[in-house]
Coordinates of C-alpha atoms in Angstrom, one line a residue:
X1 CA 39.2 -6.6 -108.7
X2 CA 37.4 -8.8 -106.1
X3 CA 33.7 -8.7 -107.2
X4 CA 30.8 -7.5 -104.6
X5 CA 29.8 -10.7 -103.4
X6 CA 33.3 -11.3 -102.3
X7 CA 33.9 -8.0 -100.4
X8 CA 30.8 -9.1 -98.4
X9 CA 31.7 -8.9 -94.9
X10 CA 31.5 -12.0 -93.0
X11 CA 28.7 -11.3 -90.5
X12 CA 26.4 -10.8 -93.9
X13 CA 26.9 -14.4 -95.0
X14 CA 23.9 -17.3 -94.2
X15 CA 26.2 -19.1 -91.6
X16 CA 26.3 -15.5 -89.4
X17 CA 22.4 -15.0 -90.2
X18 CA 21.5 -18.4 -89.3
X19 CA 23.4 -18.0 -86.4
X20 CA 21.8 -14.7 -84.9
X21 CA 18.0 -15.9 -86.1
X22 CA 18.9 -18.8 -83.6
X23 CA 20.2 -16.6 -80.7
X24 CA 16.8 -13.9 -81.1
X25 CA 14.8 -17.5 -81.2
X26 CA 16.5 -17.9 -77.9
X27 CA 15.5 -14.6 -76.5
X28 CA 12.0 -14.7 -77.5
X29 CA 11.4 -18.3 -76.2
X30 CA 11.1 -16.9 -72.4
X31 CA 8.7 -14.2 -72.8
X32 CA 6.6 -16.2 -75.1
X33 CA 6.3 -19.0 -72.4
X34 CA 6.2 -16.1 -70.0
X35 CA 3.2 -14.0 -70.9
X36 CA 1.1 -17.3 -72.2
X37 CA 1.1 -18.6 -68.6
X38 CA 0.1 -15.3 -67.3
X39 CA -2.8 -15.2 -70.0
X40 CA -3.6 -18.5 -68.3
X41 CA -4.1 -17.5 -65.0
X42 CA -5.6 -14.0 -65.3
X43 CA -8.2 -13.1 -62.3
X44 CA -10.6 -9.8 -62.8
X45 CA -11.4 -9.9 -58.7
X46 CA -9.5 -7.7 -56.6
X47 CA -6.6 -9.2 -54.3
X48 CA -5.0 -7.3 -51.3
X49 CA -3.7 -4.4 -51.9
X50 CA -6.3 -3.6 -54.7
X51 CA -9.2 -3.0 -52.4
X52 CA -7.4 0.6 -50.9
X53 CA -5.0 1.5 -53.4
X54 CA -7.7 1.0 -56.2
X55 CA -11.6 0.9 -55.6
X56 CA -10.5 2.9 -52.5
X57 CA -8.8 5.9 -54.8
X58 CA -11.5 5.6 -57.4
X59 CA -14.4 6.3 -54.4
X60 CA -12.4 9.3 -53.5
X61 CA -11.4 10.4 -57.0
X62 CA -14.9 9.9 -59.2
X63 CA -16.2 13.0 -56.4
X64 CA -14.0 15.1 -57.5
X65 CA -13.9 17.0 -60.5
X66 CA -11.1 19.4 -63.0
X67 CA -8.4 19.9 -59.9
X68 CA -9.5 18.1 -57.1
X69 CA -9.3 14.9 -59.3
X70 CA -5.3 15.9 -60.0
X71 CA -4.4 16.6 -56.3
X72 CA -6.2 13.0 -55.4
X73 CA -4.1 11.9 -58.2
X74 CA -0.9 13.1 -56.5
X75 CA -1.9 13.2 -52.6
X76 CA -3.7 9.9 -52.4
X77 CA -1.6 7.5 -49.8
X78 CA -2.1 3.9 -49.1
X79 CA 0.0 2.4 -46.8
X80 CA 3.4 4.1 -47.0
X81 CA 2.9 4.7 -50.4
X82 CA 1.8 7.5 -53.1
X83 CA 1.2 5.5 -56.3
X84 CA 0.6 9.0 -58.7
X85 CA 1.3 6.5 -61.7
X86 CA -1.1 3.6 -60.6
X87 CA -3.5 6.1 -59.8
X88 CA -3.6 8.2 -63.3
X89 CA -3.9 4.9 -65.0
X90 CA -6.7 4.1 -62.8
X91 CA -8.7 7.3 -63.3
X92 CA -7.9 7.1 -67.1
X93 CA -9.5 3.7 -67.6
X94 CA -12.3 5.0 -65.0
X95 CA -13.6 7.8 -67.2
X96 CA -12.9 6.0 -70.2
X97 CA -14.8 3.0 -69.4
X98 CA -17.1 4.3 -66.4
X99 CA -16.1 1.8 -64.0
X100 CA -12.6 0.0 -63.4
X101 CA -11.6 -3.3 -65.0
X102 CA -8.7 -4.8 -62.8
X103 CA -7.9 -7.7 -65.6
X104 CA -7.2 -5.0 -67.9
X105 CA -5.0 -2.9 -65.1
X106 CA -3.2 -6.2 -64.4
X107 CA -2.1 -7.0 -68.1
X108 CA -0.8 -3.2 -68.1
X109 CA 1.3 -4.0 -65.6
X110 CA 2.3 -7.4 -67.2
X111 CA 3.1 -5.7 -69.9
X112 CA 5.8 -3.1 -68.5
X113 CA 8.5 -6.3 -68.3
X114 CA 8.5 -5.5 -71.6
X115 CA 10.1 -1.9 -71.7
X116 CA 12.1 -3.0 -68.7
X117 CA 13.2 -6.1 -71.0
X118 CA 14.6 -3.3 -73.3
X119 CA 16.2 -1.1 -71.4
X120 CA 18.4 -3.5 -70.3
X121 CA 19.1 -4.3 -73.9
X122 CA 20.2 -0.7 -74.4
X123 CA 21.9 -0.3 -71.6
X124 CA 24.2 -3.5 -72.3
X125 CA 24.5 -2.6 -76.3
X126 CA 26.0 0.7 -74.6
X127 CA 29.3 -1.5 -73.9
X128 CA 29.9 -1.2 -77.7
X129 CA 31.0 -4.9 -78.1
X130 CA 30.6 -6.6 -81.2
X131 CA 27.0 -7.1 -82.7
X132 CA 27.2 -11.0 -82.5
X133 CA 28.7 -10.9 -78.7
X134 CA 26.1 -8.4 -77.8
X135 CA 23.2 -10.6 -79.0
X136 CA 25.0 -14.1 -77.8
X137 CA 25.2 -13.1 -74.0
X138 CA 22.2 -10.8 -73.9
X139 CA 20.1 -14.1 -74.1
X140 CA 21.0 -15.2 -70.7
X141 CA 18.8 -11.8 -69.4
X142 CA 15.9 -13.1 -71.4
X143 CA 15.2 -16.1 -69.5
X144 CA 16.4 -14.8 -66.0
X145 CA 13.9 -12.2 -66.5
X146 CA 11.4 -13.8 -67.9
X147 CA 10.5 -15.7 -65.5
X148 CA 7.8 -16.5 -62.9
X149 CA 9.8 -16.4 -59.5
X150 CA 8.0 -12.7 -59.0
X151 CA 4.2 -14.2 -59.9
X152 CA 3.0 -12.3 -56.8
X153 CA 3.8 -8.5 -58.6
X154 CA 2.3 -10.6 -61.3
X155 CA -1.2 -10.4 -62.6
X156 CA -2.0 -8.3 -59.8
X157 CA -3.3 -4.8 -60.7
X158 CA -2.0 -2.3 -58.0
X159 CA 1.4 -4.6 -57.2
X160 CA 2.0 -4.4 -60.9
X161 CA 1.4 -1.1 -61.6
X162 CA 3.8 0.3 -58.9
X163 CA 7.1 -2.7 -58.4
X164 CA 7.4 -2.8 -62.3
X165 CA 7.2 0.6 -63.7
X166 CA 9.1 2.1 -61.0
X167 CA 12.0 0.1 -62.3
X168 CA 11.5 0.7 -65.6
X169 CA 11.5 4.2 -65.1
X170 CA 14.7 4.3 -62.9
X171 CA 16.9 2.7 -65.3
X172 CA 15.6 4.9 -68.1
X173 CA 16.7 7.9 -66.0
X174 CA 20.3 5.8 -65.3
X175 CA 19.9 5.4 -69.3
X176 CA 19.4 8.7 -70.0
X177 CA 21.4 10.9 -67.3
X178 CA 24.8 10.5 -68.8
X179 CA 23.8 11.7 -72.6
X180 CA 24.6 14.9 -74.2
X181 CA 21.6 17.3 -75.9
X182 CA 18.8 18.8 -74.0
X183 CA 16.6 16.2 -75.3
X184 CA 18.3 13.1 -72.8
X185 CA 18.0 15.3 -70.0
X186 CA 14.3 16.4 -70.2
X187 CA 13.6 12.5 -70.6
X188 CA 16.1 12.3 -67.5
X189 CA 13.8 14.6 -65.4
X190 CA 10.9 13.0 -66.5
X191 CA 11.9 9.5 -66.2
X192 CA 12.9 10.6 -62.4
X193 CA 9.6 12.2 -62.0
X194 CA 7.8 9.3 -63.1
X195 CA 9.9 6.8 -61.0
X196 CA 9.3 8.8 -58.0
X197 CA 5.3 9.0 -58.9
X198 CA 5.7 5.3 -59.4
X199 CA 6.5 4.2 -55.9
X200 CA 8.1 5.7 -53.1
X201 CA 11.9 4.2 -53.9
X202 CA 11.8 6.3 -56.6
X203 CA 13.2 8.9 -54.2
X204 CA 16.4 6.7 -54.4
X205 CA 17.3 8.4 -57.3
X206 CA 17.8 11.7 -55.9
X207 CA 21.4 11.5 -54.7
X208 CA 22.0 9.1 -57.7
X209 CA 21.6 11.4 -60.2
X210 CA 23.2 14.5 -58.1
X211 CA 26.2 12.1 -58.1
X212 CA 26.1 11.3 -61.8
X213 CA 26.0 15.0 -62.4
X214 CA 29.5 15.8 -60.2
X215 CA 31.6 13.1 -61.6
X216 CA 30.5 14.8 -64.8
X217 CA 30.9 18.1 -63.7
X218 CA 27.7 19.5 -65.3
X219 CA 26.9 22.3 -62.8
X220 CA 24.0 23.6 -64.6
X221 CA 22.3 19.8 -64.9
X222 CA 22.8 19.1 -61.0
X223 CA 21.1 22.3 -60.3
X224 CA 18.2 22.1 -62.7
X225 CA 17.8 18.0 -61.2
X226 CA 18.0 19.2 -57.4
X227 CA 15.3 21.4 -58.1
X228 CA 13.1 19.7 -59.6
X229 CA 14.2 16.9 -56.7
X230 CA 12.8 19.5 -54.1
X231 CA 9.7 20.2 -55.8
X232 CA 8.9 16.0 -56.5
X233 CA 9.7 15.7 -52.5
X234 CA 7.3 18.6 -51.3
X235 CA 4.5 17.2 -53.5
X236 CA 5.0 13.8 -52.6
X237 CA 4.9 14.5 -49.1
X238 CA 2.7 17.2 -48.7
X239 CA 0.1 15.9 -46.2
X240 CA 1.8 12.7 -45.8
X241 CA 1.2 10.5 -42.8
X242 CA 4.7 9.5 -41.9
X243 CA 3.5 6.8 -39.6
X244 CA 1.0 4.8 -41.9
X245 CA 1.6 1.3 -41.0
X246 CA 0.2 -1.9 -43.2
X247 CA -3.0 -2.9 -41.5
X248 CA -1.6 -6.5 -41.9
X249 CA 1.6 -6.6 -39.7
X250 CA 1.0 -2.9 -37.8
X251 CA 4.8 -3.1 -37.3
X252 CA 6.4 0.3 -36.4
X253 CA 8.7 -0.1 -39.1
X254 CA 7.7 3.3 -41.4
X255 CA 9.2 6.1 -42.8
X256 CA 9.9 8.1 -39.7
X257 CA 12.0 5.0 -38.4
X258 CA 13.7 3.6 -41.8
X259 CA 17.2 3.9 -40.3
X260 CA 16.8 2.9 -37.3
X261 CA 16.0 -0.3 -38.5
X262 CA 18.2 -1.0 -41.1
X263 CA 19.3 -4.9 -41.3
X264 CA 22.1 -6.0 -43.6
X265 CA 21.0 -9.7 -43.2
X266 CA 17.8 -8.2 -44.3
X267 CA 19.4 -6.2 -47.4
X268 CA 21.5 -9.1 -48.4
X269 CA 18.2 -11.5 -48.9
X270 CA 16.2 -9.1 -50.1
X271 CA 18.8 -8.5 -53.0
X272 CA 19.8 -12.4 -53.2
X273 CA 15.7 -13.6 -53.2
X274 CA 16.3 -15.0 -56.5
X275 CA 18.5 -18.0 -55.3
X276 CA 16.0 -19.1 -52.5
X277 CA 12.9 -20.7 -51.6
X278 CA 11.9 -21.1 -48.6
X279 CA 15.1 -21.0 -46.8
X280 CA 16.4 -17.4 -46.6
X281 CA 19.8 -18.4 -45.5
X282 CA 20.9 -18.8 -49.7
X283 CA 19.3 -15.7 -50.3
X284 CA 21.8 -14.0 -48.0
X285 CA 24.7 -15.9 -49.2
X286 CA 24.0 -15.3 -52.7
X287 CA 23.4 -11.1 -52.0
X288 CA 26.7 -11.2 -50.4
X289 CA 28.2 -12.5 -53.3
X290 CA 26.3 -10.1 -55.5
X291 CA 27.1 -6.7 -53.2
X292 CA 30.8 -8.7 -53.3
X293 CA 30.6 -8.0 -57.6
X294 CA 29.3 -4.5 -57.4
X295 CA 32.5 -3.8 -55.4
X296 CA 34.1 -4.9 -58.2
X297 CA 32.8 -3.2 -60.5
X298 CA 33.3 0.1 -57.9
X299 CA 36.8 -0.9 -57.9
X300 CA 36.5 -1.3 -61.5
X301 CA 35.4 2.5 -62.1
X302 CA 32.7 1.1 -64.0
X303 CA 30.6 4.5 -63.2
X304 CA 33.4 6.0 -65.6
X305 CA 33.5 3.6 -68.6
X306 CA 29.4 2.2 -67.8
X307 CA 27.3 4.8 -66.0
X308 CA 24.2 3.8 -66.9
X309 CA 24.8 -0.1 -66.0
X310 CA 26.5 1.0 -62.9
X311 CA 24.0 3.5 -61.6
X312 CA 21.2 1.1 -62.4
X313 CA 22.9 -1.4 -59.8
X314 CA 23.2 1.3 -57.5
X315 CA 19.5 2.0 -57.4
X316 CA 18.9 -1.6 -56.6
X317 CA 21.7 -1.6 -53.4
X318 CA 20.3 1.6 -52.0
X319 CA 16.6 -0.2 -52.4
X320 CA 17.5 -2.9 -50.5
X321 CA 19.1 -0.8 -47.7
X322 CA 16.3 1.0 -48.0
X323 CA 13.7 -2.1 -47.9
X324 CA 15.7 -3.1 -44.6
X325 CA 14.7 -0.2 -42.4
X326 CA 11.1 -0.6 -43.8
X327 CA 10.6 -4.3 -43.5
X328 CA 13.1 -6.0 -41.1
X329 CA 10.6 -5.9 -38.3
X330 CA 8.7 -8.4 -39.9
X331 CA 11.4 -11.1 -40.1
X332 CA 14.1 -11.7 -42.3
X333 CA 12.3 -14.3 -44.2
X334 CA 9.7 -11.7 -45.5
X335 CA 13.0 -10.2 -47.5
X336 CA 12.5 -13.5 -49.6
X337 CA 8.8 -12.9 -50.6
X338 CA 7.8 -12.9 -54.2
X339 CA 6.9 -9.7 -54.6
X340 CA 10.0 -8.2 -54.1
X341 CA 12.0 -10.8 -56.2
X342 CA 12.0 -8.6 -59.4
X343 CA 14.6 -6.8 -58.1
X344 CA 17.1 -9.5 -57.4
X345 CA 16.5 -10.3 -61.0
X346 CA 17.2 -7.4 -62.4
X347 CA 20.1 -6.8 -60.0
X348 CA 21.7 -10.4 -61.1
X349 CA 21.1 -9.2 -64.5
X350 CA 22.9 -6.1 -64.1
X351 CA 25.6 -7.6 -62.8
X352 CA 26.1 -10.8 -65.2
X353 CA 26.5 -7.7 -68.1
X354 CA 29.2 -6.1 -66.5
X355 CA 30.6 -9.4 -66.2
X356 CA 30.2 -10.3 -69.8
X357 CA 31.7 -7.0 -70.6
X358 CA 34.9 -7.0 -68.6
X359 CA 35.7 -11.2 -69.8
X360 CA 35.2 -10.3 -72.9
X361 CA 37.9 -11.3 -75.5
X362 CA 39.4 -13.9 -72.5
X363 CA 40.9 -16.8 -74.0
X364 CA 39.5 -20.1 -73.7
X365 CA 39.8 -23.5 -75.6
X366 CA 37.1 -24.2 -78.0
X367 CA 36.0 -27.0 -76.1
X368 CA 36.2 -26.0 -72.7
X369 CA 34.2 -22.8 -74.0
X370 CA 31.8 -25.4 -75.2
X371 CA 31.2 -27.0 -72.3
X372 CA 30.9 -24.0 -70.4
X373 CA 28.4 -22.3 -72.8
X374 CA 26.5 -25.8 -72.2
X375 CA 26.5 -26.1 -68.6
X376 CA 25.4 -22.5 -68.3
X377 CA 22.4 -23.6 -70.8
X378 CA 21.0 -26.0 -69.1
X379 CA 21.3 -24.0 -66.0
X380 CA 19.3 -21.6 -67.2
X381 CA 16.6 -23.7 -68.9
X382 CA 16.3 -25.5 -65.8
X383 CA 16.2 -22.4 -63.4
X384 CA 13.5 -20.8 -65.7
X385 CA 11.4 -24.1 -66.3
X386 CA 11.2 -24.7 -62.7
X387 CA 10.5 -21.1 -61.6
X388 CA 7.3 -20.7 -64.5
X389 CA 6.0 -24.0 -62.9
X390 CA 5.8 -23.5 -59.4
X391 CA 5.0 -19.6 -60.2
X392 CA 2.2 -20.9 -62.6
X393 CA 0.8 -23.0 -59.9
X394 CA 1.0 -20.0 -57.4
X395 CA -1.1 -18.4 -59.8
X396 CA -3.1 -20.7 -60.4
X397 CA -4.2 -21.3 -56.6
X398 CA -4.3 -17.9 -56.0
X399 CA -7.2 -17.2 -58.9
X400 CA -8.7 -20.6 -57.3
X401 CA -8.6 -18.6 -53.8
X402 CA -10.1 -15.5 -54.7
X403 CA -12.7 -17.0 -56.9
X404 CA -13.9 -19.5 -54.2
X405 CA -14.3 -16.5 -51.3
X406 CA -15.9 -14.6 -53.8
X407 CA -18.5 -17.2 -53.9
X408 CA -18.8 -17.3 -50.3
X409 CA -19.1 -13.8 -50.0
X410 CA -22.0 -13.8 -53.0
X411 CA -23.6 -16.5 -50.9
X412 CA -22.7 -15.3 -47.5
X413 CA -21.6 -18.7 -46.3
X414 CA -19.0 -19.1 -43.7
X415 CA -15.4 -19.2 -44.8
X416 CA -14.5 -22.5 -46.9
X417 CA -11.2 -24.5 -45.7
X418 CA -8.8 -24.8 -48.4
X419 CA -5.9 -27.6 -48.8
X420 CA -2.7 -26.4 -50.2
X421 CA -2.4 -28.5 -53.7
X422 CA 1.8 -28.5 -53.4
X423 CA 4.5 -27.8 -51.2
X424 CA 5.4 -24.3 -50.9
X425 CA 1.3 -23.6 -51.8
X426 CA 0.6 -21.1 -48.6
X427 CA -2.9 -21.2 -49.7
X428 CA -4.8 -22.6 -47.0
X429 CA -2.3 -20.5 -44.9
X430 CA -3.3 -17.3 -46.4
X431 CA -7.1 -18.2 -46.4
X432 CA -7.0 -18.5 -42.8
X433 CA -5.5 -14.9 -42.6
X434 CA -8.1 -13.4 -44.9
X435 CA -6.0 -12.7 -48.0
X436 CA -8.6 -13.4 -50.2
X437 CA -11.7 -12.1 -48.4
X438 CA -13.2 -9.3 -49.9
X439 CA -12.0 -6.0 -47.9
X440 CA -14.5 -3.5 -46.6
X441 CA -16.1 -1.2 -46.8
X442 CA -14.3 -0.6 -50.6
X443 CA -15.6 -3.4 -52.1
X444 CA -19.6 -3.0 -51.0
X445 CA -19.1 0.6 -51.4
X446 CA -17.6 0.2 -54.9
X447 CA -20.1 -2.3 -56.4
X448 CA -22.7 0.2 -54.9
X449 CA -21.0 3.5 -56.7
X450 CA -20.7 1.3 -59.8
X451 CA -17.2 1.7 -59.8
X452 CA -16.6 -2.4 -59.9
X453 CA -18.7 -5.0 -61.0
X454 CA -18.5 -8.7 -60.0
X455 CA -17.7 -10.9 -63.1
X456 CA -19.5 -13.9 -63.8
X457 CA -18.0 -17.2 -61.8
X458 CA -16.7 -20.6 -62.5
X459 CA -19.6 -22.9 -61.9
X460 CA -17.7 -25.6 -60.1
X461 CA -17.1 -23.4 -56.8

């Protein structure tokens, strides 16, 4: 009789643990170097966006009081947007601390790459290939995503609390939609509900999870989803002003007109961003070639085998659509910006897995496997090495930005002329336009309230 020791299975021997501490070494690498650059360049000012969607809410919402605070909550709009999830986090910290701390609202949103991180974990574990496979080519997604190609939804309080949860949240629906027990499908409902209250393409999931429900023929589901659907759309909209425009571009690209606009050009970049720079003609290339795999995987009938991983890419194909007929107005190379490059990576991400999963098993020389597994290595360290240092410099100038206007506001001196430290540094660009300036009247009016409060300054501006 074999003794214990020798009935071990493999996997359990040092070789196989050796083996898989290396590969989770791997994985953790990227969002180590990720979130210590990001805890280098944290900013407390407010940037953009932050001026409107959150000392703008919290001098409507601090007012208000027991219901009035929920409907400001769920009614407040800036732009084209209802951020119901950025604003409950807001008015949370607000009557916890009695004034808002935007360093503190930028790390939450930092933080939310994490969930999103494993999500896509579960969702690729889901293709039920061996343990060591599953951990081997799941560390490719940790340093695609982990990376600072998106730095502008990055420390940035109101960006991050609406482009990174709503992503989260829509895969976890994806996730969850195609499980059995009443449990899965309450987290469904409220995973959809929380997208939607995230940002706006939220919506997309609507007709995604009415379509998940018909292939599966679970009546009873679809009806219980489109109602709640119906009741998510007539809050989100009640009172909505269909024609906000950004006070930037005051483009008549909106809501009412999304259609009528619709680019494929446009789409294509905007779901290919991750392969450009400057240059959006590779970004449309590339999104070809990724729409070009998610017919595959149509053909495929990976929405039988894969729902979750194949619903989750069609959330990102109907965004950028959808992106198109809100943005194409403003020029095709705005599809590349940095702020929408999160998706691309999770889109490329998405796809690689379902790549992974149907080559798995093909068979390939040991040394030609080898050299591929080494090419695609140093691919990868290069392409996340090179996006953390131009992202970290990004960063970097853009806290040097705010902090120096802040100054000059503080001082009231006249605007200060700023040199762009590297190529692709659109600082000095961006200054000119007022990017940085303190917006008003929500920042005088805020300090005033005592709903934001200046932080002390580098001395050398």
């Amino acid at each position: 009789m074999e003794s214990p020791a020798e009935c071990r299975s493999p996997e359990r021997t040092p070789p196989s643990i050796l083996k898989r501490t290396f590969l989770w070494i791997a994985i953790l690498i990227p969002p180590a170097a990720f979130y210590l650059l990001l805890a280098k360049s944290l900013v407390s000012l407010p940037f953009m966006d932050d001026y409107q969607a959150v000392l703008g809410f919290l001098l409507q919402w601090k007012n208000e009081t027991g219901l009035g605070r929920l409907f400001q909550i769920a009614t407040y709009q800036h732009n084209e947007y209802r951020c119901m999830f950025g604003n409950a986090i807001t008015g949370i910290q607000y009557q916890i601390l009695g004034h808002t701390n935007l360093q503190v609202l930028s790390i939450l949103g930092d933080l939310f790459v994490l969930p999103l991180f494993g999500l896509l974990y579960l969702i690729w574990r889901e293709c039920g290939r061996p343990r060591d496979y599953t951990i081997l080519a799941f560390v490719p997604a940790s340093w695609i995503l982990f990376q600072l190609q998106y730095e502008s939804t990055l420390n940035f309080a109101s960006s991050g609390l609406q482009n990174i949860p709503v992503i989260v949240f829509a895969l976890l629906a994806c996730f969850l939609a195609s499980k059995a027990g009443a449990t899965a499908f309450l987290g469904t409902l409220l995973s959809l509900l929380l997208s939607i209250a995230s940002s706006g393409n939220g919506l997309f999931l609507i007709p995604i999870g009415a379509i998940i429900y018909l292939q599966h023929r679970e009546y009873k589901r679809l009806v219980a989803w489109c109602a709640l659907s119906g009741i998510a759309c007539l809050v989100y909209f009640h009172g909505y002003n269909f024609k906000a425009e950004t006070p930037i571009t005051h483009m008549d690209n909106n809501v009412l007109g999304l259609l009528q606009h619709l680019s494929l050009p446009y789409a294509a970049a905007f779901l290919g961003s991750i392969a450009a720079m400057r240059n959006p003609l590779p970004a449309i290339l590339f999104g070809i070639v990724l729409v070009g795999v998610f017919i595959l995987a149509t053909s495929d009938r990976l929405f039988a085998r894969r729902p979750a991983l194949y619903y989750s890419m069609l959330f990102f194909i109907v965004t950028g659509l959808a992106v198109s007929g809100l943005r194409s107005s403003l020029g095709i190379a705005s599809a590349i910006t940095s702020r929408y490059r999160i998706n691309s990576t999770v889109l490329l991400i998405l796809l690689y897995l379902y790549l992974a999963d149907k080559f798995y098993g093909i068979h390939l020389r040991p040394l030609i496997l080898k050299a591929c597994a080494f090419v695609v290595g140093v691919l990868l360290i290069g392409f996340t090495a090179e996006s953390d240092r131009v992202g970290e410099k990004l960063l970097l100038a853009r806290r040097r930005a705010l902090e120096v206007e802040m100054m000059r506001w503080q001082r009231h001196e006249p605007r200060h002329a700023l040199a762009a430290s590297f190529p692709g540094d659109f600082t000095a660009e961006n200054e000119k336009n007022g990017l940085y300036d303190p917006i008003e009247p929500f920042f005088s009016e805020s300090i005033r309230e005592g709903i934001y409060q200046i932080p002390a300054l580098p001395a050398e501006h």
